[in-house]
XYZ file of C-alpha atoms in Angstrom:
422
model
C 0.000 0.000 0.000
C 2.797 2.413 0.842
C 4.517 1.797 -2.523
C 1.202 2.330 -4.331
C 0.636 5.623 -2.509
C 4.184 6.753 -3.302
C 3.791 5.882 -6.992
C 0.442 7.723 -7.176
C 1.932 10.814 -5.487
C 4.886 10.692 -7.904
C 2.529 10.500 -10.901
C 0.465 13.418 -9.571
C 3.614 15.560 -9.151
C 4.739 14.701 -12.692
C 1.302 15.588 -14.079
C 1.243 18.929 -12.229
C 4.755 19.825 -13.479
C 3.867 18.759 -17.028
C 0.625 20.750 -17.083
C 2.426 23.857 -15.793
C 5.093 23.499 -18.461
C 2.602 22.956 -21.304
C 0.118 25.594 -20.136
C 2.821 28.318 -19.796
C 4.911 28.267 -23.009
C 7.862 30.592 -23.226
C 7.125 34.021 -24.702
C 10.042 33.681 -27.116
C 8.411 30.683 -28.760
C 5.037 32.432 -28.898
C 6.579 35.579 -30.391
C 8.605 33.557 -32.861
C 5.616 31.539 -33.866
C 3.345 34.562 -34.124
C 5.951 36.464 -36.159
C 6.308 33.765 -38.749
C 4.619 34.800 -42.000
C 3.609 31.218 -42.770
C 0.740 30.027 -44.793
C -2.799 30.471 -43.472
C -3.378 26.720 -43.696
C -0.319 26.030 -41.525
C -1.488 28.615 -38.965
C -4.880 26.943 -38.895
C -3.191 23.562 -38.263
C -1.114 25.046 -35.422
C -4.233 26.590 -33.818
C -5.985 23.242 -34.122
C -3.033 21.538 -32.405
C -3.086 24.148 -29.609
C -6.784 23.483 -28.998
C -6.067 19.738 -28.842
C -3.266 20.356 -26.320
C -5.585 22.453 -24.102
C -8.264 19.727 -24.223
C -5.693 17.089 -23.257
C -4.457 19.273 -20.391
C -8.012 19.656 -19.063
C -8.555 15.877 -19.274
C -5.255 15.274 -17.429
C -6.349 17.681 -14.672
C -9.676 15.854 -14.355
C -7.895 12.491 -14.179
C -5.518 13.783 -11.481
C -8.487 15.124 -9.494
C -10.234 11.752 -9.771
C -7.052 9.988 -8.622
C -6.799 12.272 -5.578
C -10.449 11.527 -4.708
C -9.812 7.803 -5.084
C -6.698 8.052 -2.872
C -8.780 9.715 -0.146
C -11.414 6.968 -0.411
C -8.667 4.318 -0.162
C -7.286 6.012 2.959
C -10.750 6.076 4.518
C -11.216 2.383 3.717
C -7.846 1.565 5.264
C -8.801 3.490 8.424
C -12.121 1.620 8.594
C -10.326 -1.702 8.146
C -7.889 -0.767 10.898
C -10.764 0.123 13.225
C -12.534 -3.157 12.445
C -9.368 -5.139 13.054
C -8.875 -3.319 16.389
C -12.430 -4.153 17.391
C -11.864 -7.783 16.391
C -8.727 -7.979 18.504
C -10.559 -6.419 21.455
C -13.412 -8.867 21.011
C -11.000 -11.768 20.882
C -9.408 -10.526 24.104
C -12.827 -10.319 25.697
C -13.624 -13.852 24.521
C -10.421 -15.166 26.039
C -11.160 -13.289 29.236
C -14.664 -14.701 29.431
C -13.393 -18.197 28.687
C -10.890 -17.949 31.552
C -13.536 -16.471 33.788
C -16.015 -19.196 32.789
C -13.780 -21.886 34.301
C -13.769 -20.013 37.592
C -17.388 -18.832 37.663
C -20.379 -20.890 38.503
C -22.508 -22.920 36.155
C -25.194 -20.228 35.958
C -22.673 -17.781 34.590
C -21.488 -20.409 32.111
C -24.773 -20.213 30.238
C -24.576 -16.418 30.111
C -21.006 -16.567 28.930
C -21.890 -19.080 26.224
C -24.676 -16.789 25.000
C -22.302 -13.864 25.073
C -19.669 -15.893 23.255
C -22.096 -16.889 20.512
C -23.150 -13.269 20.100
C -19.543 -12.211 19.928
C -18.800 -14.930 17.387
C -21.691 -13.688 15.287
C -20.322 -10.177 15.544
C -16.895 -11.478 14.561
C -18.385 -13.228 11.531
C -20.213 -10.070 10.556
C -17.036 -8.058 10.938
C -15.100 -10.552 8.824
C -17.737 -10.304 6.113
C -17.524 -6.510 6.239
C -13.739 -6.727 6.018
C -14.029 -8.976 2.962
C -16.431 -6.501 1.360
C -14.035 -3.648 2.111
C -11.168 -5.637 0.584
C -13.235 -6.268 -2.561
C -14.019 -2.554 -2.816
C -10.346 -1.819 -2.335
C -9.400 -4.224 -5.153
C -11.987 -2.615 -7.433
C -10.579 0.822 -6.651
C -7.067 -0.424 -7.385
C -8.267 -1.772 -10.746
C -9.857 1.597 -11.521
C -6.665 3.403 -10.565
C -4.688 1.106 -12.887
C -7.128 1.846 -15.715
C -6.833 5.573 -15.013
C -3.030 5.298 -15.051
C -3.214 3.530 -18.427
C -5.433 6.276 -19.820
C -3.045 8.895 -18.456
C -0.159 7.132 -20.221
C -2.145 7.106 -23.475
C -2.914 10.806 -23.091
C 0.770 11.510 -22.455
C 1.692 9.595 -25.626
C -0.909 11.542 -27.604
C 0.427 14.789 -26.186
C 3.965 13.808 -27.190
C 2.749 12.998 -30.711
C 1.009 16.373 -30.933
C 4.152 18.158 -29.747
C 6.194 16.241 -32.308
C 3.736 17.199 -35.057
C 3.913 20.815 -33.881
C 7.705 20.783 -34.075
C 7.534 19.219 -37.556
C 5.107 21.926 -38.676
C 7.472 24.595 -37.335
C 10.389 23.024 -39.199
C 8.292 22.870 -42.398
C 7.365 26.545 -41.988
C 11.038 27.414 -41.519
C 12.017 25.411 -44.614
C 9.231 27.061 -46.602
C 10.444 30.516 -45.554
C 13.991 29.596 -46.541
C 12.799 28.280 -49.908
C 10.745 31.461 -50.399
C 13.804 33.608 -49.744
C 15.841 31.564 -52.226
C 13.047 31.837 -54.798
C 12.897 35.609 -54.311
C 16.653 35.839 -54.807
C 16.436 33.714 -57.952
C 13.543 35.854 -59.188
C 15.574 39.037 -58.699
C 18.488 37.477 -60.572
C 16.135 36.410 -63.378
C 14.672 39.939 -63.526
C 18.165 41.417 -63.838
C 19.021 38.945 -66.584
C 15.743 39.677 -68.363
C 16.404 43.431 -68.158
C 19.864 42.988 -69.639
C 18.549 40.708 -72.397
C 15.692 43.132 -73.144
C 18.181 46.003 -73.416
C 20.276 43.998 -75.847
C 17.185 43.028 -77.836
C 16.044 46.657 -77.947
C 19.447 47.664 -79.283
C 19.272 44.912 -81.902
C 15.657 45.811 -82.669
C 16.575 49.462 -83.072
C 19.414 48.584 -85.434
C 17.279 46.211 -87.503
C 14.099 48.295 -87.885
C 14.006 51.708 -89.582
C 13.605 54.754 -87.375
C 10.108 55.730 -88.562
C 8.755 52.166 -87.979
C 10.212 52.122 -84.447
C 8.606 55.520 -83.712
C 5.206 54.326 -84.962
C 5.476 51.107 -82.958
C 6.360 53.077 -79.818
C 3.400 55.448 -80.292
C 1.065 52.531 -80.963
C 2.272 50.745 -77.807
C 1.788 53.853 -75.668
C -1.706 54.338 -77.162
C -2.642 50.734 -76.381
C -1.275 50.959 -72.814
C -3.158 54.213 -72.162
C -6.498 52.840 -73.398
C -5.951 49.574 -71.566
C -5.323 51.380 -68.255
C -8.258 53.754 -68.840
C -10.945 51.373 -70.116
C -9.790 47.781 -70.419
C -8.410 47.085 -66.943
C -11.384 48.585 -64.960
C -13.863 46.686 -67.118
C -11.870 43.483 -66.642
C -11.737 44.020 -62.861
C -15.502 44.605 -62.700
C -16.222 41.503 -64.782
C -13.864 39.428 -62.617
C -15.576 40.659 -59.427
C -19.002 39.857 -60.862
C -17.768 36.448 -61.961
C -16.446 35.710 -58.454
C -19.771 36.781 -56.927
C -21.673 34.555 -59.336
C -19.255 31.760 -58.559
C -19.884 32.111 -54.800
C -23.658 32.191 -55.333
C -23.489 29.145 -57.586
C -21.302 27.342 -55.055
C -23.734 28.054 -52.208
C -26.650 26.926 -54.366
C -24.850 23.838 -55.625
C -23.583 22.513 -52.282
C -26.877 20.804 -51.233
C -27.425 19.611 -54.798
C -23.935 18.117 -54.913
C -24.459 16.523 -51.506
C -27.724 15.012 -52.711
C -26.072 13.788 -55.892
C -23.164 12.247 -53.961
C -25.441 10.497 -51.476
C -28.215 9.258 -53.782
C -27.562 9.701 -57.478
C -23.943 8.580 -57.783
C -24.462 5.203 -56.001
C -27.492 4.546 -58.218
C -25.513 5.484 -61.351
C -22.638 3.245 -60.245
C -25.009 0.341 -59.717
C -26.693 0.880 -63.094
C -23.303 1.259 -64.773
C -22.037 -1.982 -63.235
C -25.192 -3.797 -64.402
C -24.763 -2.278 -67.873
C -21.116 -3.356 -67.997
C -22.017 -6.873 -66.855
C -24.672 -7.025 -69.583
C -22.479 -5.496 -72.301
C -19.200 -7.302 -71.579
C -19.934 -10.624 -73.425
C -21.312 -8.737 -76.464
C -18.215 -6.525 -76.574
C -15.934 -9.538 -76.323
C -17.691 -11.274 -79.202
C -17.639 -8.033 -81.258
C -13.936 -7.534 -80.515
C -13.112 -11.073 -81.595
C -15.031 -10.535 -84.854
C -13.271 -7.196 -85.481
C -9.883 -8.845 -84.930
C -10.773 -11.609 -87.375
C -11.897 -9.071 -90.011
C -8.727 -6.991 -89.459
C -6.458 -9.982 -89.855
C -8.288 -11.109 -92.979
C -8.168 -7.609 -94.541
C -4.500 -7.242 -93.602
C -3.594 -10.561 -95.161
C -5.509 -9.674 -98.326
C -4.219 -6.060 -98.676
C -0.520 -6.464 -97.805
C 0.571 -7.885 -101.213
C -1.259 -5.082 -103.083
C 0.338 -2.426 -100.840
C 3.795 -3.917 -101.389
C 3.275 -3.871 -105.168
C 2.059 -0.242 -105.081
C 5.071 0.799 -103.007
C 7.457 -0.921 -105.413
C 5.818 0.821 -108.382
C 5.803 4.339 -106.816
C 9.268 4.179 -105.192
C 11.330 5.189 -108.311
C 9.025 8.145 -109.038
C 9.357 9.373 -105.422
C 13.160 9.127 -105.623
C 13.243 11.139 -108.868
C 11.028 13.863 -107.330
C 13.360 14.054 -104.295
C 16.468 14.371 -106.484
C 14.844 17.061 -108.625
C 13.473 19.186 -105.704
C 16.352 18.860 -103.196
C 18.685 21.597 -104.627
C 15.815 24.105 -104.882
C 14.765 23.417 -101.282
C 18.352 23.894 -100.040
C 18.640 27.156 -101.979
C 15.395 28.510 -100.467
C 16.579 27.565 -96.972
C 19.944 29.279 -97.442
C 18.320 32.476 -98.736
C 15.637 32.742 -96.049
C 17.714 31.623 -93.043
C 19.444 34.987 -92.181
C 16.197 36.935 -92.621
C 14.357 34.447 -90.447
C 17.007 34.671 -87.699
C 16.966 38.490 -87.635
C 13.159 38.529 -87.561
C 13.145 35.948 -84.752
C 15.604 38.020 -82.655
C 13.564 41.189 -83.203
C 10.207 39.594 -82.374
C 11.392 37.509 -79.412
C 10.243 39.903 -76.589
C 6.832 40.376 -78.241
C 6.404 36.632 -78.767
C 7.180 35.997 -75.085
C 4.531 38.489 -73.978
C 1.998 37.108 -76.442
C 2.674 33.530 -75.315
C 2.229 34.519 -71.662
C -1.030 36.343 -72.334
C -2.226 33.429 -74.474
C -1.524 30.980 -71.655
C -3.315 33.182 -69.121
C -6.315 33.467 -71.435
C -6.425 29.697 -71.923
C -6.226 29.099 -68.170
C -9.014 31.564 -67.416
C -11.138 30.234 -70.284
C -10.700 26.641 -69.085
C -11.605 27.670 -65.542
C -14.732 29.525 -66.637
C -15.616 26.648 -68.960
C -15.427 24.121 -66.104
C -17.495 26.380 -63.849
C -20.101 26.934 -66.551
C -20.348 23.224 -67.356
C -20.728 22.435 -63.664
C -23.472 25.040 -63.329
C -25.273 23.713 -66.406
C -25.023 20.021 -65.534
C -26.174 20.346 -61.927
C -29.827 21.247 -62.761
C -29.907 18.457 -65.356
C -28.677 15.926 -62.801
C -31.181 17.161 -60.225
C -34.057 16.915 -62.731
C -32.889 13.454 -63.769
C -32.854 12.358 -60.137
C -36.355 13.780 -59.524
C -37.828 12.107 -62.627
C -36.090 8.824 -61.852
C -37.546 8.860 -58.334
C -41.034 9.740 -59.645
C -41.298 7.368 -62.624
C -39.175 4.430 -61.499
C -40.264 1.840 -58.982
C -38.130 0.117 -56.414
C -34.609 -0.529 -57.619
C -33.795 -4.163 -58.062
C -31.189 -5.538 -55.699
C -28.004 -6.938 -57.070
C -28.078 -10.660 -57.784
C -25.739 -12.726 -55.693
C -24.501 -14.692 -58.690
C -23.362 -11.623 -60.599
C -19.636 -11.267 -61.091
C -18.088 -8.309 -59.329
C -14.451 -8.885 -60.266
C -14.454 -6.638 -63.332
C -12.151 -3.631 -63.346
C -13.488 -0.140 -63.914
C -11.522 2.213 -66.083
C -11.312 5.835 -65.085
C -11.121 8.476 -67.758
C -7.998 10.585 -67.875
C -8.579 14.173 -66.895
C -6.446 16.673 -68.792
C -5.215 19.465 -66.583
C -5.846 22.922 -68.073
C -2.351 24.163 -67.132
C -0.648 21.271 -68.876
C -2.963 21.708 -71.870
C -2.133 25.399 -72.138
C 1.608 24.681 -71.846
C 1.321 22.066 -74.582
C -0.473 24.573 -76.804
């Protein structure tokens, strides 16, 4: 019992020290963490981890309070057991005294002493039963304390995991900041290189183009920039704001529809699609085998004719190549310097046009996906409503149906990759 009490007191002291340490973090860490310009998602994760740590600290305090209450109940039970044992010893002493006195007293007192002895024996039996009950309660309390200690260990392990995750998040934030600094440095270097290259290209462009064409191009560029800043950019900003508002409204309207589609319509479509595939698979296999047979037969019949045609046309193709090759080389030699000078002069404009073209393709793909989603949602909802109204109970899947077929997923082309490929 003494070792158990010492271990419980030691655990309580450790818990109190741990809760004080975790509940009072150092201000340097808080300032450092608050001063980090990390991502909003990472800050949300850190706040979520802090809330988990506070909840675990409150649960640890409750467990320590329950352990202290259980220790007090165990002490009270031990005091009661000690009192009962003292009363038993006193009763045994009285029994021995009455037994010794019974040998000396008369026979009339013997009967009284026997009655008293039986009563005392009954009391002793009752006290023993009470002691056994108290011991059982004590064992149950010890089992509960062991369970509470196990839960406390689990909570400590969870708290250690959360602290480890917090430290990993801090290290990731630090690495991200370092990578951001490096990227900014590389971007500045790239800007300097681009400025130097643009200066060189302007010099080359000025040497290649006549002066009056360069002046007209400069005036036309300034005119376009002025009208874009005056009329084009505000109109584009207004349209983008309206598009974002419409997007938010459509998203709020579509959320319950999408939830309904995900919960009801998609499982039904999957089931119907699986039944359709199971029905169509043998027909497709037979059709594929027939197509392969027809292809092999046509290939075997057409290959000799194709070989003959190639043999007949090969000398004519060689003569055409020999006749046209010197003219093609001459055209390439004449146009190559002009093409290179034009490419050097138009390189900055082509870069800008390619960038704007990519941005336009990205925005068009995004708006196209949003518009298709907004157009297909009402159709899906109407299809679901009509299917519920006009169809009866859906047939359950037969147990003998094969479910080992593989489903192919369509490849989704990313708009960024598509625009880069263009």
